[in-house]
XYZ file of C-alpha atoms in Angstrom:
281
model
C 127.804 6.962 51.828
C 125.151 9.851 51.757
C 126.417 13.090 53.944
C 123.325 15.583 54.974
C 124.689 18.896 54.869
C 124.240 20.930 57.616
C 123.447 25.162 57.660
C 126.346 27.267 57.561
C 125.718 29.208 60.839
C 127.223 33.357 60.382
C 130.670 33.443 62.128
C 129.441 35.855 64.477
C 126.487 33.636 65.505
C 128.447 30.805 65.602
C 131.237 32.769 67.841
C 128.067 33.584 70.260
C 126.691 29.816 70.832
C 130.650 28.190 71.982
C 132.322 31.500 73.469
C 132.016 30.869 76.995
C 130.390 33.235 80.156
C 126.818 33.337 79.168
C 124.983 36.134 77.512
C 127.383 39.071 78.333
C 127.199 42.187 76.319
C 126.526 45.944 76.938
C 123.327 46.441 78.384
C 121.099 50.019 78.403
C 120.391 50.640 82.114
C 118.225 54.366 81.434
C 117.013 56.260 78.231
C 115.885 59.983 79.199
C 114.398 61.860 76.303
C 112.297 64.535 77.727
C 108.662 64.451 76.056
C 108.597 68.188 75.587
C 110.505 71.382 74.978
C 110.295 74.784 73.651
C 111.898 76.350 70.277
C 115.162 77.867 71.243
C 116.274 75.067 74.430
C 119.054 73.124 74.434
C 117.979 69.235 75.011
C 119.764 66.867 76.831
C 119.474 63.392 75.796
C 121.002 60.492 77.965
C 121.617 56.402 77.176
C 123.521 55.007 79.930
C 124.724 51.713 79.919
C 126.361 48.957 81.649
C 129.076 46.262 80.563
C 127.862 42.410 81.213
C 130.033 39.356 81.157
C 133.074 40.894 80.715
C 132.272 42.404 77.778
C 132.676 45.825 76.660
C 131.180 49.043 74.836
C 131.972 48.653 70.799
C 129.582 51.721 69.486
C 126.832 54.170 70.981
C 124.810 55.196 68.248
C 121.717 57.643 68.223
C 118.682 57.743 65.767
C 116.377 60.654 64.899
C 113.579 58.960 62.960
C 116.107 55.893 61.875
C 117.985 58.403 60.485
C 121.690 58.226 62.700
C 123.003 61.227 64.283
C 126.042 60.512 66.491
C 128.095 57.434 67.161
C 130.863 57.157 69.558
C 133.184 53.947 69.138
C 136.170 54.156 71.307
C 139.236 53.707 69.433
C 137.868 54.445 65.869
C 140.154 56.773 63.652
C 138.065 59.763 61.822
C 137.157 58.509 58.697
C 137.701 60.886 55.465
C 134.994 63.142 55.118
C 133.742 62.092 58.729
C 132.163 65.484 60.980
C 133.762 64.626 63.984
C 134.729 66.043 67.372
C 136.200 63.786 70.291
C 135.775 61.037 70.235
C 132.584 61.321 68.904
C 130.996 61.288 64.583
C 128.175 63.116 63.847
C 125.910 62.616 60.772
C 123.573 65.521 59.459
C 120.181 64.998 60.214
C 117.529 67.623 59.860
C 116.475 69.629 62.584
C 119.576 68.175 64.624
C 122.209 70.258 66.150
C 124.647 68.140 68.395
C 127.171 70.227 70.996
C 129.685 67.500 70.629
C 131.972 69.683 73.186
C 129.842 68.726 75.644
C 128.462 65.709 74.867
C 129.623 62.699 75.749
C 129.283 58.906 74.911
C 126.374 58.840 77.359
C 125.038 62.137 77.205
C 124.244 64.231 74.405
C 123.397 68.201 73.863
C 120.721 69.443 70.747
C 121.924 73.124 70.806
C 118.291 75.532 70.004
C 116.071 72.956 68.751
C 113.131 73.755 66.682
C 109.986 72.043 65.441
C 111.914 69.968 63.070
C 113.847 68.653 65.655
C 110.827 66.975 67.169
C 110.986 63.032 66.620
C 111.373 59.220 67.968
C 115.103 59.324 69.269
C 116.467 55.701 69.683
C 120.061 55.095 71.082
C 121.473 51.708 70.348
C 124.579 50.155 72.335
C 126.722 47.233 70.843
C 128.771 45.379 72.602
C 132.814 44.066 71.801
C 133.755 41.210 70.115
C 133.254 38.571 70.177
C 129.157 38.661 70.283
C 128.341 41.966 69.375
C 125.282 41.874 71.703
C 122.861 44.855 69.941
C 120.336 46.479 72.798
C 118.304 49.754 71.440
C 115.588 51.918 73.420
C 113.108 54.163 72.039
C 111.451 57.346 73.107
C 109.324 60.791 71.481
C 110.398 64.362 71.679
C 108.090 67.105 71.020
C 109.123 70.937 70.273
C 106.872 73.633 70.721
C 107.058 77.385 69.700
C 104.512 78.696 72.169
C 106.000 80.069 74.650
C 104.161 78.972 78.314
C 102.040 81.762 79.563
C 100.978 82.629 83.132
C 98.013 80.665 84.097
C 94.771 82.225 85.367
C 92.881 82.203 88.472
C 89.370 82.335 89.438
C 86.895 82.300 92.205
C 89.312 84.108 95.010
C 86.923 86.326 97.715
C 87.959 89.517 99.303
C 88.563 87.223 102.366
C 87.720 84.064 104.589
C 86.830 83.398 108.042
C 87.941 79.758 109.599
C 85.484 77.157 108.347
C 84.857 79.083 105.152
C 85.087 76.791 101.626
C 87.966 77.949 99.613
C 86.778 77.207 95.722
C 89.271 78.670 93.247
C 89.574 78.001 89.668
C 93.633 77.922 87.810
C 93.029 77.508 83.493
C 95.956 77.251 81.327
C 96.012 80.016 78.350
C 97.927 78.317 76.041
C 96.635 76.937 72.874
C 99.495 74.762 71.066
C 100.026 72.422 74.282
C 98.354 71.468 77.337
C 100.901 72.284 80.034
C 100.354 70.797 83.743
C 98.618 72.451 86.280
C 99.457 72.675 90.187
C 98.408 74.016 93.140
C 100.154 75.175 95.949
C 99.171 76.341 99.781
C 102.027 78.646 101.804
C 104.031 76.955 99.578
C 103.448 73.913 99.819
C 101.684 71.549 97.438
C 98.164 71.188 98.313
C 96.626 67.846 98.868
C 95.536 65.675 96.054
C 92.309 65.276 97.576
C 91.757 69.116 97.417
C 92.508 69.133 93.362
C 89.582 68.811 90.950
C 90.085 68.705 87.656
C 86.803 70.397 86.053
C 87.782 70.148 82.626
C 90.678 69.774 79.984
C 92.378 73.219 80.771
C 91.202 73.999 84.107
C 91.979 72.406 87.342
C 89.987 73.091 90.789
C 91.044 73.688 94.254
C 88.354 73.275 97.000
C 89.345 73.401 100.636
C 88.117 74.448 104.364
C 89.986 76.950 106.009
C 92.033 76.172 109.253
C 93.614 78.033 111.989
C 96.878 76.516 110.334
C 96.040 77.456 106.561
C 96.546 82.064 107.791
C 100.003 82.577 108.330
C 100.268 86.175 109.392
C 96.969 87.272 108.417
C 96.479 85.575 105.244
C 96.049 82.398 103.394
C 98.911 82.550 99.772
C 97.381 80.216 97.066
C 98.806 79.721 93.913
C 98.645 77.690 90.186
C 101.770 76.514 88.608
C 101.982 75.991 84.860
C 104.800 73.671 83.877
C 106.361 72.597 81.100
C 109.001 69.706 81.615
C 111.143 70.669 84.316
C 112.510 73.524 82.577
C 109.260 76.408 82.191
C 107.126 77.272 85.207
C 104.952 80.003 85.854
C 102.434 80.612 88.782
C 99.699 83.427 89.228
C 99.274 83.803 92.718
C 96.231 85.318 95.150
C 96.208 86.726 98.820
C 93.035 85.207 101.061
C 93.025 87.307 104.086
C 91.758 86.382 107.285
C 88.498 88.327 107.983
C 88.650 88.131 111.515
C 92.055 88.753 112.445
C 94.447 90.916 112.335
C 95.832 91.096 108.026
C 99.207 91.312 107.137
C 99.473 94.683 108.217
C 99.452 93.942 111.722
C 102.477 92.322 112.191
C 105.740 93.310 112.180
C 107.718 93.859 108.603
C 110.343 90.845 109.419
C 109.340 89.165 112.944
C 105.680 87.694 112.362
C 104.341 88.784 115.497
C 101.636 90.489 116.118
C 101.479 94.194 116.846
C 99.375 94.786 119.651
C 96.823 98.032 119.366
C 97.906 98.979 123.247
C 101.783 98.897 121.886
C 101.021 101.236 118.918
C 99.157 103.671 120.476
C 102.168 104.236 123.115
C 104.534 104.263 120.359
C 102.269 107.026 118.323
C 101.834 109.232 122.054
C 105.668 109.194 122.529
C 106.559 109.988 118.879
C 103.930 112.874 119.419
C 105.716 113.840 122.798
C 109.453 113.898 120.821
C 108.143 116.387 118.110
C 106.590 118.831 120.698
C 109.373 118.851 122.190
C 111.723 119.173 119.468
C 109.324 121.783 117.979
C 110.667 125.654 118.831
C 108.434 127.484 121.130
C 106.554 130.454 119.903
């Protein structure tokens, strides 16, 4: 009687299709890998994850360029010849310098980076027996030596009266990297619809002054330069209000208005104290 053979399936593939509970495994809930950084920063790089089906974490492993890094495998003894620290194995990889003291199995630290750190990063979580469920995420990081300089701002007036057109210009000065560009008005960020963006390095901020835009005397305006959430710098300006009273008008810490028939009694009754504290002839 003829027999047809049939595929010898790999044990852990076969172990997959009968185990029972589905398609459990260790799944990778958020990847952050910031896009940018400067020579010298420490980088923090995060993978966390979450167990499925009752399954749990086997390895965490991280890639610079498909070249691995760091893996943490709870339970695994050091190895001879292994770098280790923790609970965690680290592999040398040029332009890679792990803090294992503070890293963890979901976060880890690049002490100083430099250009030759920059790279695709890809962590990769496995799950326990008995599927072994592989999930990886990818993501670019970009070191720059340039440090982020102060941006610069154009177009301010020696001052505005209400219904005037604020038109300022803000242009980034560096030259390795485009860094973003902000605007903000009393400290506050100004509306969208008041940003133009006139070309690759300069943005635009066109507005119409309001009773509500002078806050004791004067309008503050300024660009912010930013870098990933780690390097700002803002150049700011002073628009005072032409018609009013400026800054100087008010008092140092109260925001109210010094009136001119207040001052001049203050001025004659300092003038009285000195005469009369003067010695007579």
């Amino acid at each position: 009687m003829r027999t047809t053979s049939v595929p010898r399936l790999p044990l852990l593939l076969l172990l997959a299709l009968i185990w029972p509970g589905g398609a459990g495994g260790v799944r990778i809930t958020e990847l952050d890998v910031p896009a940018v950084a400067l020579e010298g920063d420490d980088v923090h790089l995060r993978c966390d994850y979450e167990d499925e089906g009752g399954s749990s974490l086997y390895t965490l492993k991280w890639y610079k360029d498909d070249q691995e890094f760091f893996r943490h495998q709870p339970g695994r003894a050091p190895r001879e010849g292994d770098d280790h620290c923790r609970d965690h194995h680290l592999y040398h990889v040029d332009g890679v310098t792990v803090d294992c003291w503070v890293s963890t199995e979901r976060d880890v630290v690049l002490q100083s980076v430099t250009k030759a750190t920059s790279g695709d990063y890809q962590c990769e979580v496995i799950g326990e027996h008995p599927k072994f469920r592989k999930e990886t995420r990818r993501a670019r990081l970009t070191i720059f030596s340039e440090d982020l300089r102060a941006p610069l701002l154009l177009g301010a007036e020696e001052s505005y009266s209400l219904m005037d057109y604020v038109t300022l210009n803000c242009s980034s000065l560096n030259t390795e990297y485009m860094p973003e560009l902000t605007w903000l008005i009393n400290n506050r960020p100004a509306n969208q619809s008041m940003v133009r963006e006139v070309d690759s390095r300069t943005a635009g901020l066109v507005f119409q002054v309001r009773p509500e835009h002078f806050q004791r005397g004067e309008i503050n305006v300024a660009c912010v330069t930013s870098l990933g959430p780690r390097h700002k710098m803002s150049t700011p300006v002073q628009l005072p209000n032409r018609d009013g009273p400026s800054v100087k008008g008010y008092f140092f810490n109260t925001g109210h208005r010094m009136e001119a028939s207040g001052a001049l009694f203050i001025l004659a009754t300092l003038s009285q104290l000195r005469t009369l504290a003067s010695p007579a002839l």
